[in-house]
PDB file of N, CA and C in Angstrom:
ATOM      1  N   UNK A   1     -38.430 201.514 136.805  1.00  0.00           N
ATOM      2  CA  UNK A   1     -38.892 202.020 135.520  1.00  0.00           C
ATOM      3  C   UNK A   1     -37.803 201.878 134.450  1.00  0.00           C
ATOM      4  N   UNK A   2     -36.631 202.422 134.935  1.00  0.00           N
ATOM      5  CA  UNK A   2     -35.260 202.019 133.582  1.00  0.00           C
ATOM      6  C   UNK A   2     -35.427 200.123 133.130  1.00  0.00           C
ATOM      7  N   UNK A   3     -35.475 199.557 134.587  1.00  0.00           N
ATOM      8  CA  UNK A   3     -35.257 197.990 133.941  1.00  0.00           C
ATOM      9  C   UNK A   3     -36.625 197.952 133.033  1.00  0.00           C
ATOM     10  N   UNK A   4     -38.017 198.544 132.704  1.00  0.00           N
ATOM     11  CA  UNK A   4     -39.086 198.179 132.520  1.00  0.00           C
ATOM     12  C   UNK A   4     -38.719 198.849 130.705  1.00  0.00           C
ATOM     13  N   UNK A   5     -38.232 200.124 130.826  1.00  0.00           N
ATOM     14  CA  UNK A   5     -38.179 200.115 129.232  1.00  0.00           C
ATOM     15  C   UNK A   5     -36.643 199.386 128.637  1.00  0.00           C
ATOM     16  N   UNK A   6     -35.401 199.400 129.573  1.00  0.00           N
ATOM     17  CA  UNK A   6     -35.198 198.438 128.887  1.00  0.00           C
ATOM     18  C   UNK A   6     -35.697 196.976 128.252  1.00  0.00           C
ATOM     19  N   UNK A   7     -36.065 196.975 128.772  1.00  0.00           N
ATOM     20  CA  UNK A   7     -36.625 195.086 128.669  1.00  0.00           C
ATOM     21  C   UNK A   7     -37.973 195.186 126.983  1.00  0.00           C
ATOM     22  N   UNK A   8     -38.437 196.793 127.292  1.00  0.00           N
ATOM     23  CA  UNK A   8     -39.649 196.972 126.217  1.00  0.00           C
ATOM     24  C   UNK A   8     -38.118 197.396 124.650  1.00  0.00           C
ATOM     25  N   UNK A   9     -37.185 197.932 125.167  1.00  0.00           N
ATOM     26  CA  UNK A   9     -36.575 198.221 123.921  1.00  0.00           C
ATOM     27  C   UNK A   9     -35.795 197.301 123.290  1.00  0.00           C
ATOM     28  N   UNK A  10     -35.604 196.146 124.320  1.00  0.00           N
ATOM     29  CA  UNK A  10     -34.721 194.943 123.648  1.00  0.00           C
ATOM     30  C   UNK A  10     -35.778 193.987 123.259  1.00  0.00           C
ATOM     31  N   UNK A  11     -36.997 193.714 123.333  1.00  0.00           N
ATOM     32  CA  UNK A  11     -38.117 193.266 122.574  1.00  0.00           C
ATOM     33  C   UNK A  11     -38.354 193.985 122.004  1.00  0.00           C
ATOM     34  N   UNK A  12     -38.410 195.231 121.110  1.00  0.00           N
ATOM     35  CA  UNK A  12     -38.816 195.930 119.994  1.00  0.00           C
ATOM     36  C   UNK A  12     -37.179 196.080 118.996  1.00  0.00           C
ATOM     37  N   UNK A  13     -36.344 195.955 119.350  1.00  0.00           N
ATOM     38  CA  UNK A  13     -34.919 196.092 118.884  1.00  0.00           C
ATOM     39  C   UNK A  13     -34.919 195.132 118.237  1.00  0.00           C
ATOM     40  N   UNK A  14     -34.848 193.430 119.419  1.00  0.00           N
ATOM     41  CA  UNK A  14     -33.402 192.015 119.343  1.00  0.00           C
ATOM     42  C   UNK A  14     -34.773 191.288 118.588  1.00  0.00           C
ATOM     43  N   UNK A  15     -36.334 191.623 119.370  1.00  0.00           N
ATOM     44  CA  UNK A  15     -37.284 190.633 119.326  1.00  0.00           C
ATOM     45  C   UNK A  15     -37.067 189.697 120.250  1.00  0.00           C
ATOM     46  N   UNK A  16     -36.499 189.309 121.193  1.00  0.00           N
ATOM     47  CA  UNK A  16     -35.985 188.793 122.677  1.00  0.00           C
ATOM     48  C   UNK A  16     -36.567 189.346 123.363  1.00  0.00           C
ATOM     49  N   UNK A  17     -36.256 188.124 124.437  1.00  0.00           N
ATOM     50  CA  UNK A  17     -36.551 188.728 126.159  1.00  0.00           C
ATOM     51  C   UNK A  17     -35.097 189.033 126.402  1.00  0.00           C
ATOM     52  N   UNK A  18     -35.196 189.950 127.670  1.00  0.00           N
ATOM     53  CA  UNK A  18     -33.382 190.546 127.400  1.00  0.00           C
ATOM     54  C   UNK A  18     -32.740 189.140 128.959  1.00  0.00           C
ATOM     55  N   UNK A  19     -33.261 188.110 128.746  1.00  0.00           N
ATOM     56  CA  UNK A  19     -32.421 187.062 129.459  1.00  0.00           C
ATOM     57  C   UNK A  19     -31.853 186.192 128.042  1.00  0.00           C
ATOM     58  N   UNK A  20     -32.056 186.764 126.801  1.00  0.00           N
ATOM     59  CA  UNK A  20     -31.787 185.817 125.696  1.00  0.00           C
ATOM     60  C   UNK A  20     -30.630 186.241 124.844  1.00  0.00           C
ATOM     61  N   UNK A  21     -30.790 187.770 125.532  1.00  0.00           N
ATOM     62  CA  UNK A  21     -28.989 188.467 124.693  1.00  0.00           C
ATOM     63  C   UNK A  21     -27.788 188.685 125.639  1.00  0.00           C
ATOM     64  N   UNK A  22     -26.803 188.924 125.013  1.00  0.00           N
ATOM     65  CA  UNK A  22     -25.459 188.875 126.294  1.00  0.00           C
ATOM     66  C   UNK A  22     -25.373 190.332 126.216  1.00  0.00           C
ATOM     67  N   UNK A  23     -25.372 190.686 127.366  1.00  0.00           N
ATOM     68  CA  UNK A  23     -25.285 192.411 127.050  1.00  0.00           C
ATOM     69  C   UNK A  23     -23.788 192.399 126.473  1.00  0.00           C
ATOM     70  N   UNK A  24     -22.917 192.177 125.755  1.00  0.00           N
ATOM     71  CA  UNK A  24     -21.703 192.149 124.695  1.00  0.00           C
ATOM     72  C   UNK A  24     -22.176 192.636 123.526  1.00  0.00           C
ATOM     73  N   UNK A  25     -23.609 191.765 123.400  1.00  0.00           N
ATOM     74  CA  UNK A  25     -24.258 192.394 122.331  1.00  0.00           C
ATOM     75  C   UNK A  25     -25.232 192.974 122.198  1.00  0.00           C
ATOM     76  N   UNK A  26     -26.035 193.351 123.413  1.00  0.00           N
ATOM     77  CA  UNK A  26     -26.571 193.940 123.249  1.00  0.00           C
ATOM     78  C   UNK A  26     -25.544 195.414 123.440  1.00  0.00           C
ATOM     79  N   UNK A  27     -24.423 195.547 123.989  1.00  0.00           N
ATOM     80  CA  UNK A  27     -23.336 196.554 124.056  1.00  0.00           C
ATOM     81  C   UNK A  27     -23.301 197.143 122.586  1.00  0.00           C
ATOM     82  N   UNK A  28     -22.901 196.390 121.596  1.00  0.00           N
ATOM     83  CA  UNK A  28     -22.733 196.089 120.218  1.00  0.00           C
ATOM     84  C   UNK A  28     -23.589 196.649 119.343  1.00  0.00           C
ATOM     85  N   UNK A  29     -24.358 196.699 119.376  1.00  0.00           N
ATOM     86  CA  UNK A  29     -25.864 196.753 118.724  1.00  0.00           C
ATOM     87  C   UNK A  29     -26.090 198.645 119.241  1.00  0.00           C
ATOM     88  N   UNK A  30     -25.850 199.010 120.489  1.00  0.00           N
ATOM     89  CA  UNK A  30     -25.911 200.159 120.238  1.00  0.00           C
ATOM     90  C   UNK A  30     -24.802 201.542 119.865  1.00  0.00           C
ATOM     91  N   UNK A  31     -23.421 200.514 120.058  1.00  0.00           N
ATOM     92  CA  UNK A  31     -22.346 201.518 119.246  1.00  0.00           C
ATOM     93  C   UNK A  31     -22.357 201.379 117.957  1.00  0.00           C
ATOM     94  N   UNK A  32     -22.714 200.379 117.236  1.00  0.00           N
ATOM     95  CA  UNK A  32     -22.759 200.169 116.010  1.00  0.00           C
ATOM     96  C   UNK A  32     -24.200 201.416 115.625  1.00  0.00           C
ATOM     97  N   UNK A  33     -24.807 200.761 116.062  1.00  0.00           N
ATOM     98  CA  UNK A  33     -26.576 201.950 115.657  1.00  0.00           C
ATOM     99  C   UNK A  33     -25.954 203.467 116.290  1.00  0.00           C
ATOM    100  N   UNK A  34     -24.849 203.540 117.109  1.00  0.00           N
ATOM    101  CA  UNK A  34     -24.572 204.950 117.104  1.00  0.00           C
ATOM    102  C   UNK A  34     -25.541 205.973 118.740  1.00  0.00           C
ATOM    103  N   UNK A  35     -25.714 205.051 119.464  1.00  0.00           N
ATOM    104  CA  UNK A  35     -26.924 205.261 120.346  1.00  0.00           C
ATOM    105  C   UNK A  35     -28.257 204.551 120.282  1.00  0.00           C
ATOM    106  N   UNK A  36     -28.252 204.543 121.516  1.00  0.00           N
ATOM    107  CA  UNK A  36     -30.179 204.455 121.634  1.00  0.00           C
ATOM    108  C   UNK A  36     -31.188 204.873 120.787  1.00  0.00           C
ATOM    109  N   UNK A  37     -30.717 206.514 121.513  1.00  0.00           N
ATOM    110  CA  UNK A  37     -32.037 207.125 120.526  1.00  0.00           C
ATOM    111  C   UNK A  37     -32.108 207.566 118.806  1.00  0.00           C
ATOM    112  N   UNK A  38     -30.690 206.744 118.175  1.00  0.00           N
ATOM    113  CA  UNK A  38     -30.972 206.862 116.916  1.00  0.00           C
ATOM    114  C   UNK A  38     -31.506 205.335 116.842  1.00  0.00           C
ATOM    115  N   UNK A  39     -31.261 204.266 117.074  1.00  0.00           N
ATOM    116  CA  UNK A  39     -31.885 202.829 117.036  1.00  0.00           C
ATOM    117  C   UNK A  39     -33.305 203.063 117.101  1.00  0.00           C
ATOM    118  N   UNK A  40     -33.704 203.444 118.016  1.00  0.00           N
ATOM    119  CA  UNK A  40     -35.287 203.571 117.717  1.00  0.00           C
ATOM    120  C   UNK A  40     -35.786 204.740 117.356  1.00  0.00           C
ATOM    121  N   UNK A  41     -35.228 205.823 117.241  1.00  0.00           N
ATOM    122  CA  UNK A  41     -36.119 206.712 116.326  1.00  0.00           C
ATOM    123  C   UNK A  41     -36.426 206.736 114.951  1.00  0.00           C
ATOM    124  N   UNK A  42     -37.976 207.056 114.932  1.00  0.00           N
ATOM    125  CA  UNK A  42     -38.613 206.781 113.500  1.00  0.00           C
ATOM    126  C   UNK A  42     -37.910 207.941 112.855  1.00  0.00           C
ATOM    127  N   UNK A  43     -38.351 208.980 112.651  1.00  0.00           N
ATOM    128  CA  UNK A  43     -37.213 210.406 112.237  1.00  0.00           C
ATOM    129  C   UNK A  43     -35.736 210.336 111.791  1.00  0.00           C
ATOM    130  N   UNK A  44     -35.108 210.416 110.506  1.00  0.00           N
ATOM    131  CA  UNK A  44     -33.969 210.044 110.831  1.00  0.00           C
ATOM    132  C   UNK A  44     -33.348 209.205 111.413  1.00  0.00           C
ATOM    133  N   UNK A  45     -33.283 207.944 111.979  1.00  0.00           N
ATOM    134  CA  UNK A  45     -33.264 206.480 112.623  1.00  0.00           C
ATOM    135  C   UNK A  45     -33.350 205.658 112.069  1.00  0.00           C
ATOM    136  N   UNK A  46     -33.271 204.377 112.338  1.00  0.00           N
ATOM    137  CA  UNK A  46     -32.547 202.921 112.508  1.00  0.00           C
ATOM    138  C   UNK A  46     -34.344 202.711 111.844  1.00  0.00           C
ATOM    139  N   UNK A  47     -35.342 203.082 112.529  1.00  0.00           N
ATOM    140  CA  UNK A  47     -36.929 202.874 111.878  1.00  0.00           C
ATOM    141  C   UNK A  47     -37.542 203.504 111.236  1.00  0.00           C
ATOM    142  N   UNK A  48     -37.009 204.532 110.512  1.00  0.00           N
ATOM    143  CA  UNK A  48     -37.896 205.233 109.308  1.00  0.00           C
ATOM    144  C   UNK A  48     -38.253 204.412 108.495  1.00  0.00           C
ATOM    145  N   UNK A  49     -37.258 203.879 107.705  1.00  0.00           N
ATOM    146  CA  UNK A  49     -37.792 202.695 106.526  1.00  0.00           C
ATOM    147  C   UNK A  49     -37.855 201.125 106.920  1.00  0.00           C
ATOM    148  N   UNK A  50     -39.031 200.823 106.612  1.00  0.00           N
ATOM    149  CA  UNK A  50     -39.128 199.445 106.197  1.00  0.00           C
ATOM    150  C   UNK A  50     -39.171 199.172 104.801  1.00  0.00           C
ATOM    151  N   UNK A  51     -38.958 197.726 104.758  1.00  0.00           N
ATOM    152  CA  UNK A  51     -39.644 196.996 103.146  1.00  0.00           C
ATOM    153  C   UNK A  51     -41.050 196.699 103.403  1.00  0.00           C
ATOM    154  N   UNK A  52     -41.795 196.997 102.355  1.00  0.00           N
ATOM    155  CA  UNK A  52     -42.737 196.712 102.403  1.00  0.00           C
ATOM    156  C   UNK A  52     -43.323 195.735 102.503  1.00  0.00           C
ATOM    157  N   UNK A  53     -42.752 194.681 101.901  1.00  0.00           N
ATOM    158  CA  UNK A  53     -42.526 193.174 101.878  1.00  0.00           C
ATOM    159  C   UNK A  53     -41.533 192.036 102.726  1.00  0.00           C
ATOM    160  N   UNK A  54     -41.306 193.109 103.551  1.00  0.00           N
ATOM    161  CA  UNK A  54     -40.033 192.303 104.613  1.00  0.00           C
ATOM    162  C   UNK A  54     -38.873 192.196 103.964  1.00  0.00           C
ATOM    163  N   UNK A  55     -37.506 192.562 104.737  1.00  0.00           N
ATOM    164  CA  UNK A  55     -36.267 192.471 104.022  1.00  0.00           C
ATOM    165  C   UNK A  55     -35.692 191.342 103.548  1.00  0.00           C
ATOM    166  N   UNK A  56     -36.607 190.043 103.463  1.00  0.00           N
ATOM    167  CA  UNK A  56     -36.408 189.015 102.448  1.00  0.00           C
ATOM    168  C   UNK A  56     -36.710 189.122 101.346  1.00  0.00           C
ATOM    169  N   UNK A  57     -37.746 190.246 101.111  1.00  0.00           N
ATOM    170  CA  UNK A  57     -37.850 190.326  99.534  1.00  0.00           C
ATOM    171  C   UNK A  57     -37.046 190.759  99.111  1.00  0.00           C
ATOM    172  N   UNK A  58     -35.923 191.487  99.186  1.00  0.00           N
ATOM    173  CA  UNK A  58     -34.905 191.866  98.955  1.00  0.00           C
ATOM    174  C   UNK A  58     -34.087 190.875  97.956  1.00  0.00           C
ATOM    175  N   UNK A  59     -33.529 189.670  98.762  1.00  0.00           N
ATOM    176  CA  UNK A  59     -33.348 188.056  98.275  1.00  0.00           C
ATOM    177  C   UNK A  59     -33.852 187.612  97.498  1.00  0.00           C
ATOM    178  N   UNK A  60     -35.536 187.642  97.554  1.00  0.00           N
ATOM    179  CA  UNK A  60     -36.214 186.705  96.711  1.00  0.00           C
ATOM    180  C   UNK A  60     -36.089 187.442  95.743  1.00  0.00           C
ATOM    181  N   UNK A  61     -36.237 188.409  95.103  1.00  0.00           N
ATOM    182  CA  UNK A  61     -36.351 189.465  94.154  1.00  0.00           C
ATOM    183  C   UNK A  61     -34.980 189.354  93.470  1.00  0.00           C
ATOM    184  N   UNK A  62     -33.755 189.238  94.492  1.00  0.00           N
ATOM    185  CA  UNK A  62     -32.374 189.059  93.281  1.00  0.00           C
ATOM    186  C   UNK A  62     -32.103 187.730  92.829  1.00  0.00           C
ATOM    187  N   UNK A  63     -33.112 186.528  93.823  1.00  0.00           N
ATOM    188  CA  UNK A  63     -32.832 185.371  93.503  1.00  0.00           C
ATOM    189  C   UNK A  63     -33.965 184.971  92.239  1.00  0.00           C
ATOM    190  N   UNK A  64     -34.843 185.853  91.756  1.00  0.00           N
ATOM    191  CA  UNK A  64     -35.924 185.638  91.161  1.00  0.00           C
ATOM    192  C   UNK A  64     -35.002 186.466  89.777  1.00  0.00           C
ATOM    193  N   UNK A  65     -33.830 187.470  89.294  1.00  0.00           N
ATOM    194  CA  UNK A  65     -33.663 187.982  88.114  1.00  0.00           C
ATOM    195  C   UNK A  65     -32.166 187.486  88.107  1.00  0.00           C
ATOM    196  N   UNK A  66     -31.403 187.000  88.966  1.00  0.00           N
ATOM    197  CA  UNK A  66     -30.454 186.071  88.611  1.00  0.00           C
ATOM    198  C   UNK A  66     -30.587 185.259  88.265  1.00  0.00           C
ATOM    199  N   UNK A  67     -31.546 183.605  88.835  1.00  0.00           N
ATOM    200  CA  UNK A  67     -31.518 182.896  88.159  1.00  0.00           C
ATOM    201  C   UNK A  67     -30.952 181.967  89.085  1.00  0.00           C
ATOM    202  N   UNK A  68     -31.507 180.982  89.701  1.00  0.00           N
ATOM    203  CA  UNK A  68     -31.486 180.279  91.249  1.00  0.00           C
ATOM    204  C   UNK A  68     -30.485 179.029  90.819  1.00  0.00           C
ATOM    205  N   UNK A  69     -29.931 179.127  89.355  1.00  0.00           N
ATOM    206  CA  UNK A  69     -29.233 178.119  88.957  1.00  0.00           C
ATOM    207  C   UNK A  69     -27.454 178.896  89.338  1.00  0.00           C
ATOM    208  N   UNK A  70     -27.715 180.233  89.125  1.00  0.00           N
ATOM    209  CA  UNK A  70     -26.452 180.896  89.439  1.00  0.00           C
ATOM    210  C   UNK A  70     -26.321 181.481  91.047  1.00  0.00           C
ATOM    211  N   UNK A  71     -26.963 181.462  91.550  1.00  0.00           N
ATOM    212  CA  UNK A  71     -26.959 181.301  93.329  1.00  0.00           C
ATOM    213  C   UNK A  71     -26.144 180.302  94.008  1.00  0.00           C
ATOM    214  N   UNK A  72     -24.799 180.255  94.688  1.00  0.00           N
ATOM    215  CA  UNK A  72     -24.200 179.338  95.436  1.00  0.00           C
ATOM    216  C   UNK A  72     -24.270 179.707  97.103  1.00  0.00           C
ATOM    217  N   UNK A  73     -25.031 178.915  97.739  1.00  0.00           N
ATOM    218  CA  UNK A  73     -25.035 179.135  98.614  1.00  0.00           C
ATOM    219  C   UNK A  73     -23.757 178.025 100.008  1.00  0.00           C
ATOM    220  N   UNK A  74     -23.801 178.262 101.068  1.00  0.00           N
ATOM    221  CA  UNK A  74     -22.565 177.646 101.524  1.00  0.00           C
ATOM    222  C   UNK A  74     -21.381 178.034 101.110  1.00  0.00           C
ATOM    223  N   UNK A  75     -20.973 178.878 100.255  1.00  0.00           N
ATOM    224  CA  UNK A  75     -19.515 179.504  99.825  1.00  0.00           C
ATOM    225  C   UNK A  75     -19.379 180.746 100.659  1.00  0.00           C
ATOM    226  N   UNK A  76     -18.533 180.885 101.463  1.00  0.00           N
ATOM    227  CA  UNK A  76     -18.686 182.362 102.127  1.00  0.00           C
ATOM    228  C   UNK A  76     -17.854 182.833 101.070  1.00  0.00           C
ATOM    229  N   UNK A  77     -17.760 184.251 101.509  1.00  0.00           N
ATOM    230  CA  UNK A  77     -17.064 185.295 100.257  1.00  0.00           C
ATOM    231  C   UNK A  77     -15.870 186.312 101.418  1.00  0.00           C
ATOM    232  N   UNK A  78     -14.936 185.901 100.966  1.00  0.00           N
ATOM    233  CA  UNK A  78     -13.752 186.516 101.427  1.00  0.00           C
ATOM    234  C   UNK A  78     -13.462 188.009 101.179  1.00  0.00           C
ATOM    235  N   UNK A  79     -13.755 188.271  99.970  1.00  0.00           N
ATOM    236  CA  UNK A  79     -13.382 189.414  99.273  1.00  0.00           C
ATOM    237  C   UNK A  79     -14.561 189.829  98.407  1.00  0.00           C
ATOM    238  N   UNK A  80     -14.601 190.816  97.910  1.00  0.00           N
ATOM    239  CA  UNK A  80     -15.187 191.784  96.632  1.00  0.00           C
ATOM    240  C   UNK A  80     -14.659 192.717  96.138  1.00  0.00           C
ATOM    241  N   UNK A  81     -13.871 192.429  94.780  1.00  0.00           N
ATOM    242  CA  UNK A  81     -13.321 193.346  94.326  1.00  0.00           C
ATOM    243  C   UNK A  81     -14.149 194.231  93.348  1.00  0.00           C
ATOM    244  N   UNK A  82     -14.229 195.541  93.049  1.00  0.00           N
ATOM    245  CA  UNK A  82     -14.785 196.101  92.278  1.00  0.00           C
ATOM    246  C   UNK A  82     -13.900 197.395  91.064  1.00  0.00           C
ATOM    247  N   UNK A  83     -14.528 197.034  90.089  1.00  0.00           N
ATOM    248  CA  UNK A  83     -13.393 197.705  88.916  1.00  0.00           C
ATOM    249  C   UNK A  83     -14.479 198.479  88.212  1.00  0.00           C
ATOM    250  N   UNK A  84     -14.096 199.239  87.025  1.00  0.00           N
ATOM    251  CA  UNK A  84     -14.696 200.220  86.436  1.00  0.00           C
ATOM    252  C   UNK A  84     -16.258 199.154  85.397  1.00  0.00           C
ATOM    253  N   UNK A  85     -15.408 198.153  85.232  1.00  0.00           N
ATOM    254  CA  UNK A  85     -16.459 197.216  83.983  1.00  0.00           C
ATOM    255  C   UNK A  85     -16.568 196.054  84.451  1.00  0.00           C
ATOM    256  N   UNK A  86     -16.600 195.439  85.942  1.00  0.00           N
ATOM    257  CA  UNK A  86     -16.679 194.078  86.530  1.00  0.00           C
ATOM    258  C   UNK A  86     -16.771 194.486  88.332  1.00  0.00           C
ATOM    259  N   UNK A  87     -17.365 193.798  88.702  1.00  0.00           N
ATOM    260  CA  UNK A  87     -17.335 193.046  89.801  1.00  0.00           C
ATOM    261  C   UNK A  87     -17.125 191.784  90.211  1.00  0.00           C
ATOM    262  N   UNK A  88     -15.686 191.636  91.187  1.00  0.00           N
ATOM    263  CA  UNK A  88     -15.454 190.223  91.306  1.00  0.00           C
ATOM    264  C   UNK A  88     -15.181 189.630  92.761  1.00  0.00           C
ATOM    265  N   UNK A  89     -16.168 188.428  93.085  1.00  0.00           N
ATOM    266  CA  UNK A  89     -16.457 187.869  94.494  1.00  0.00           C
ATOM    267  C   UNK A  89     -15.498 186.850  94.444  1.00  0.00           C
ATOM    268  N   UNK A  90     -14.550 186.726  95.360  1.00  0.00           N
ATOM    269  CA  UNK A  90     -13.686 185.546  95.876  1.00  0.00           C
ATOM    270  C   UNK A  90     -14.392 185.035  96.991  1.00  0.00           C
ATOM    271  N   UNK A  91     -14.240 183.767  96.993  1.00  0.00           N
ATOM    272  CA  UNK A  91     -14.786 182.822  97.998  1.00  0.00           C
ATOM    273  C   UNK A  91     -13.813 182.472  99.116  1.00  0.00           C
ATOM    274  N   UNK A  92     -13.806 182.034  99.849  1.00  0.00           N
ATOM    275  CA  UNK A  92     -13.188 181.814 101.188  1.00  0.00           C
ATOM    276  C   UNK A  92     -12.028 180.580 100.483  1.00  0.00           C
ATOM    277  N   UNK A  93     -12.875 179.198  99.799  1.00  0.00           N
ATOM    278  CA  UNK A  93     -11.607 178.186  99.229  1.00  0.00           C
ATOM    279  C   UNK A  93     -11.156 178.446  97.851  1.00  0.00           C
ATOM    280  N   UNK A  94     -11.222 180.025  97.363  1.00  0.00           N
ATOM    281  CA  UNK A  94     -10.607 180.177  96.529  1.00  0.00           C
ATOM    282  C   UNK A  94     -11.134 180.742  95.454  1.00  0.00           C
ATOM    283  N   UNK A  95     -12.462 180.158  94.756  1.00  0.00           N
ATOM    284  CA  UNK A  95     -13.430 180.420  94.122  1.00  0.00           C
ATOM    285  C   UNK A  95     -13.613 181.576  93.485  1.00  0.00           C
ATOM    286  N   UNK A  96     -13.679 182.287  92.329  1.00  0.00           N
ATOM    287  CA  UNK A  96     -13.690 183.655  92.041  1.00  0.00           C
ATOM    288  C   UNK A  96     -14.775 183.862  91.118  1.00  0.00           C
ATOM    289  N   UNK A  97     -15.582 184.866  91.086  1.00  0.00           N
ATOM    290  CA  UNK A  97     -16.662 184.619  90.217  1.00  0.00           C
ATOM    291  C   UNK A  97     -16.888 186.308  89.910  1.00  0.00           C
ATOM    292  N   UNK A  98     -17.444 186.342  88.938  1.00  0.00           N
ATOM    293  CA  UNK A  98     -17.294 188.158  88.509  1.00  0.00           C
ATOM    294  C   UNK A  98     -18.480 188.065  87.521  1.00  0.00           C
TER     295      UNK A  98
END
């Protein structure tokens, strides 16, 4: 019965079959979430909120009032500095943008 809900909580968690995660991470996944039973509890938990629209709308929505001409994608971001009247993103080769 333990192997049977594990296997139901790492398909409702990863979306996997649990031969598809390394338990490293699946290790990972529950010190980070702080436990089990805060990961899946709806109450206070990891599942109270959804987007209504899936957490890509999230993206599309900042990529839709920025302006898809000011979007660089492929630049990772090293840093974020933040000040009283700016925010400023450094890029990994250097790049600084605020």
């Amino acid at each position: 019965s333990t192997r049977n809900l594990l296997n139901i909580f790492i398909r409702s968690v990863f979306c996997v079959e649990a031969h598809e995660i390394s338990a490293l991470s699946f290790l990972w996944v529950i010190t980070c979430g702080n436990g089990i039973e805060r990961i899946t509890n709806i109450c206070g938990g990891a599942q109270e909120r959804k987007f209504e629209a899936g957490a890509q709308a999230v993206s599309e929505t900042l990529l839709e009032r920025i302006g898809k001409e000011r979007i660089r994608l492929g630049t990772p971001v090293l840093r974020v500095e933040h000040g009283a009247e700016h925010v400023r993103v450094i890029s990994e080769d250097g790049q600084s943008f605020e």
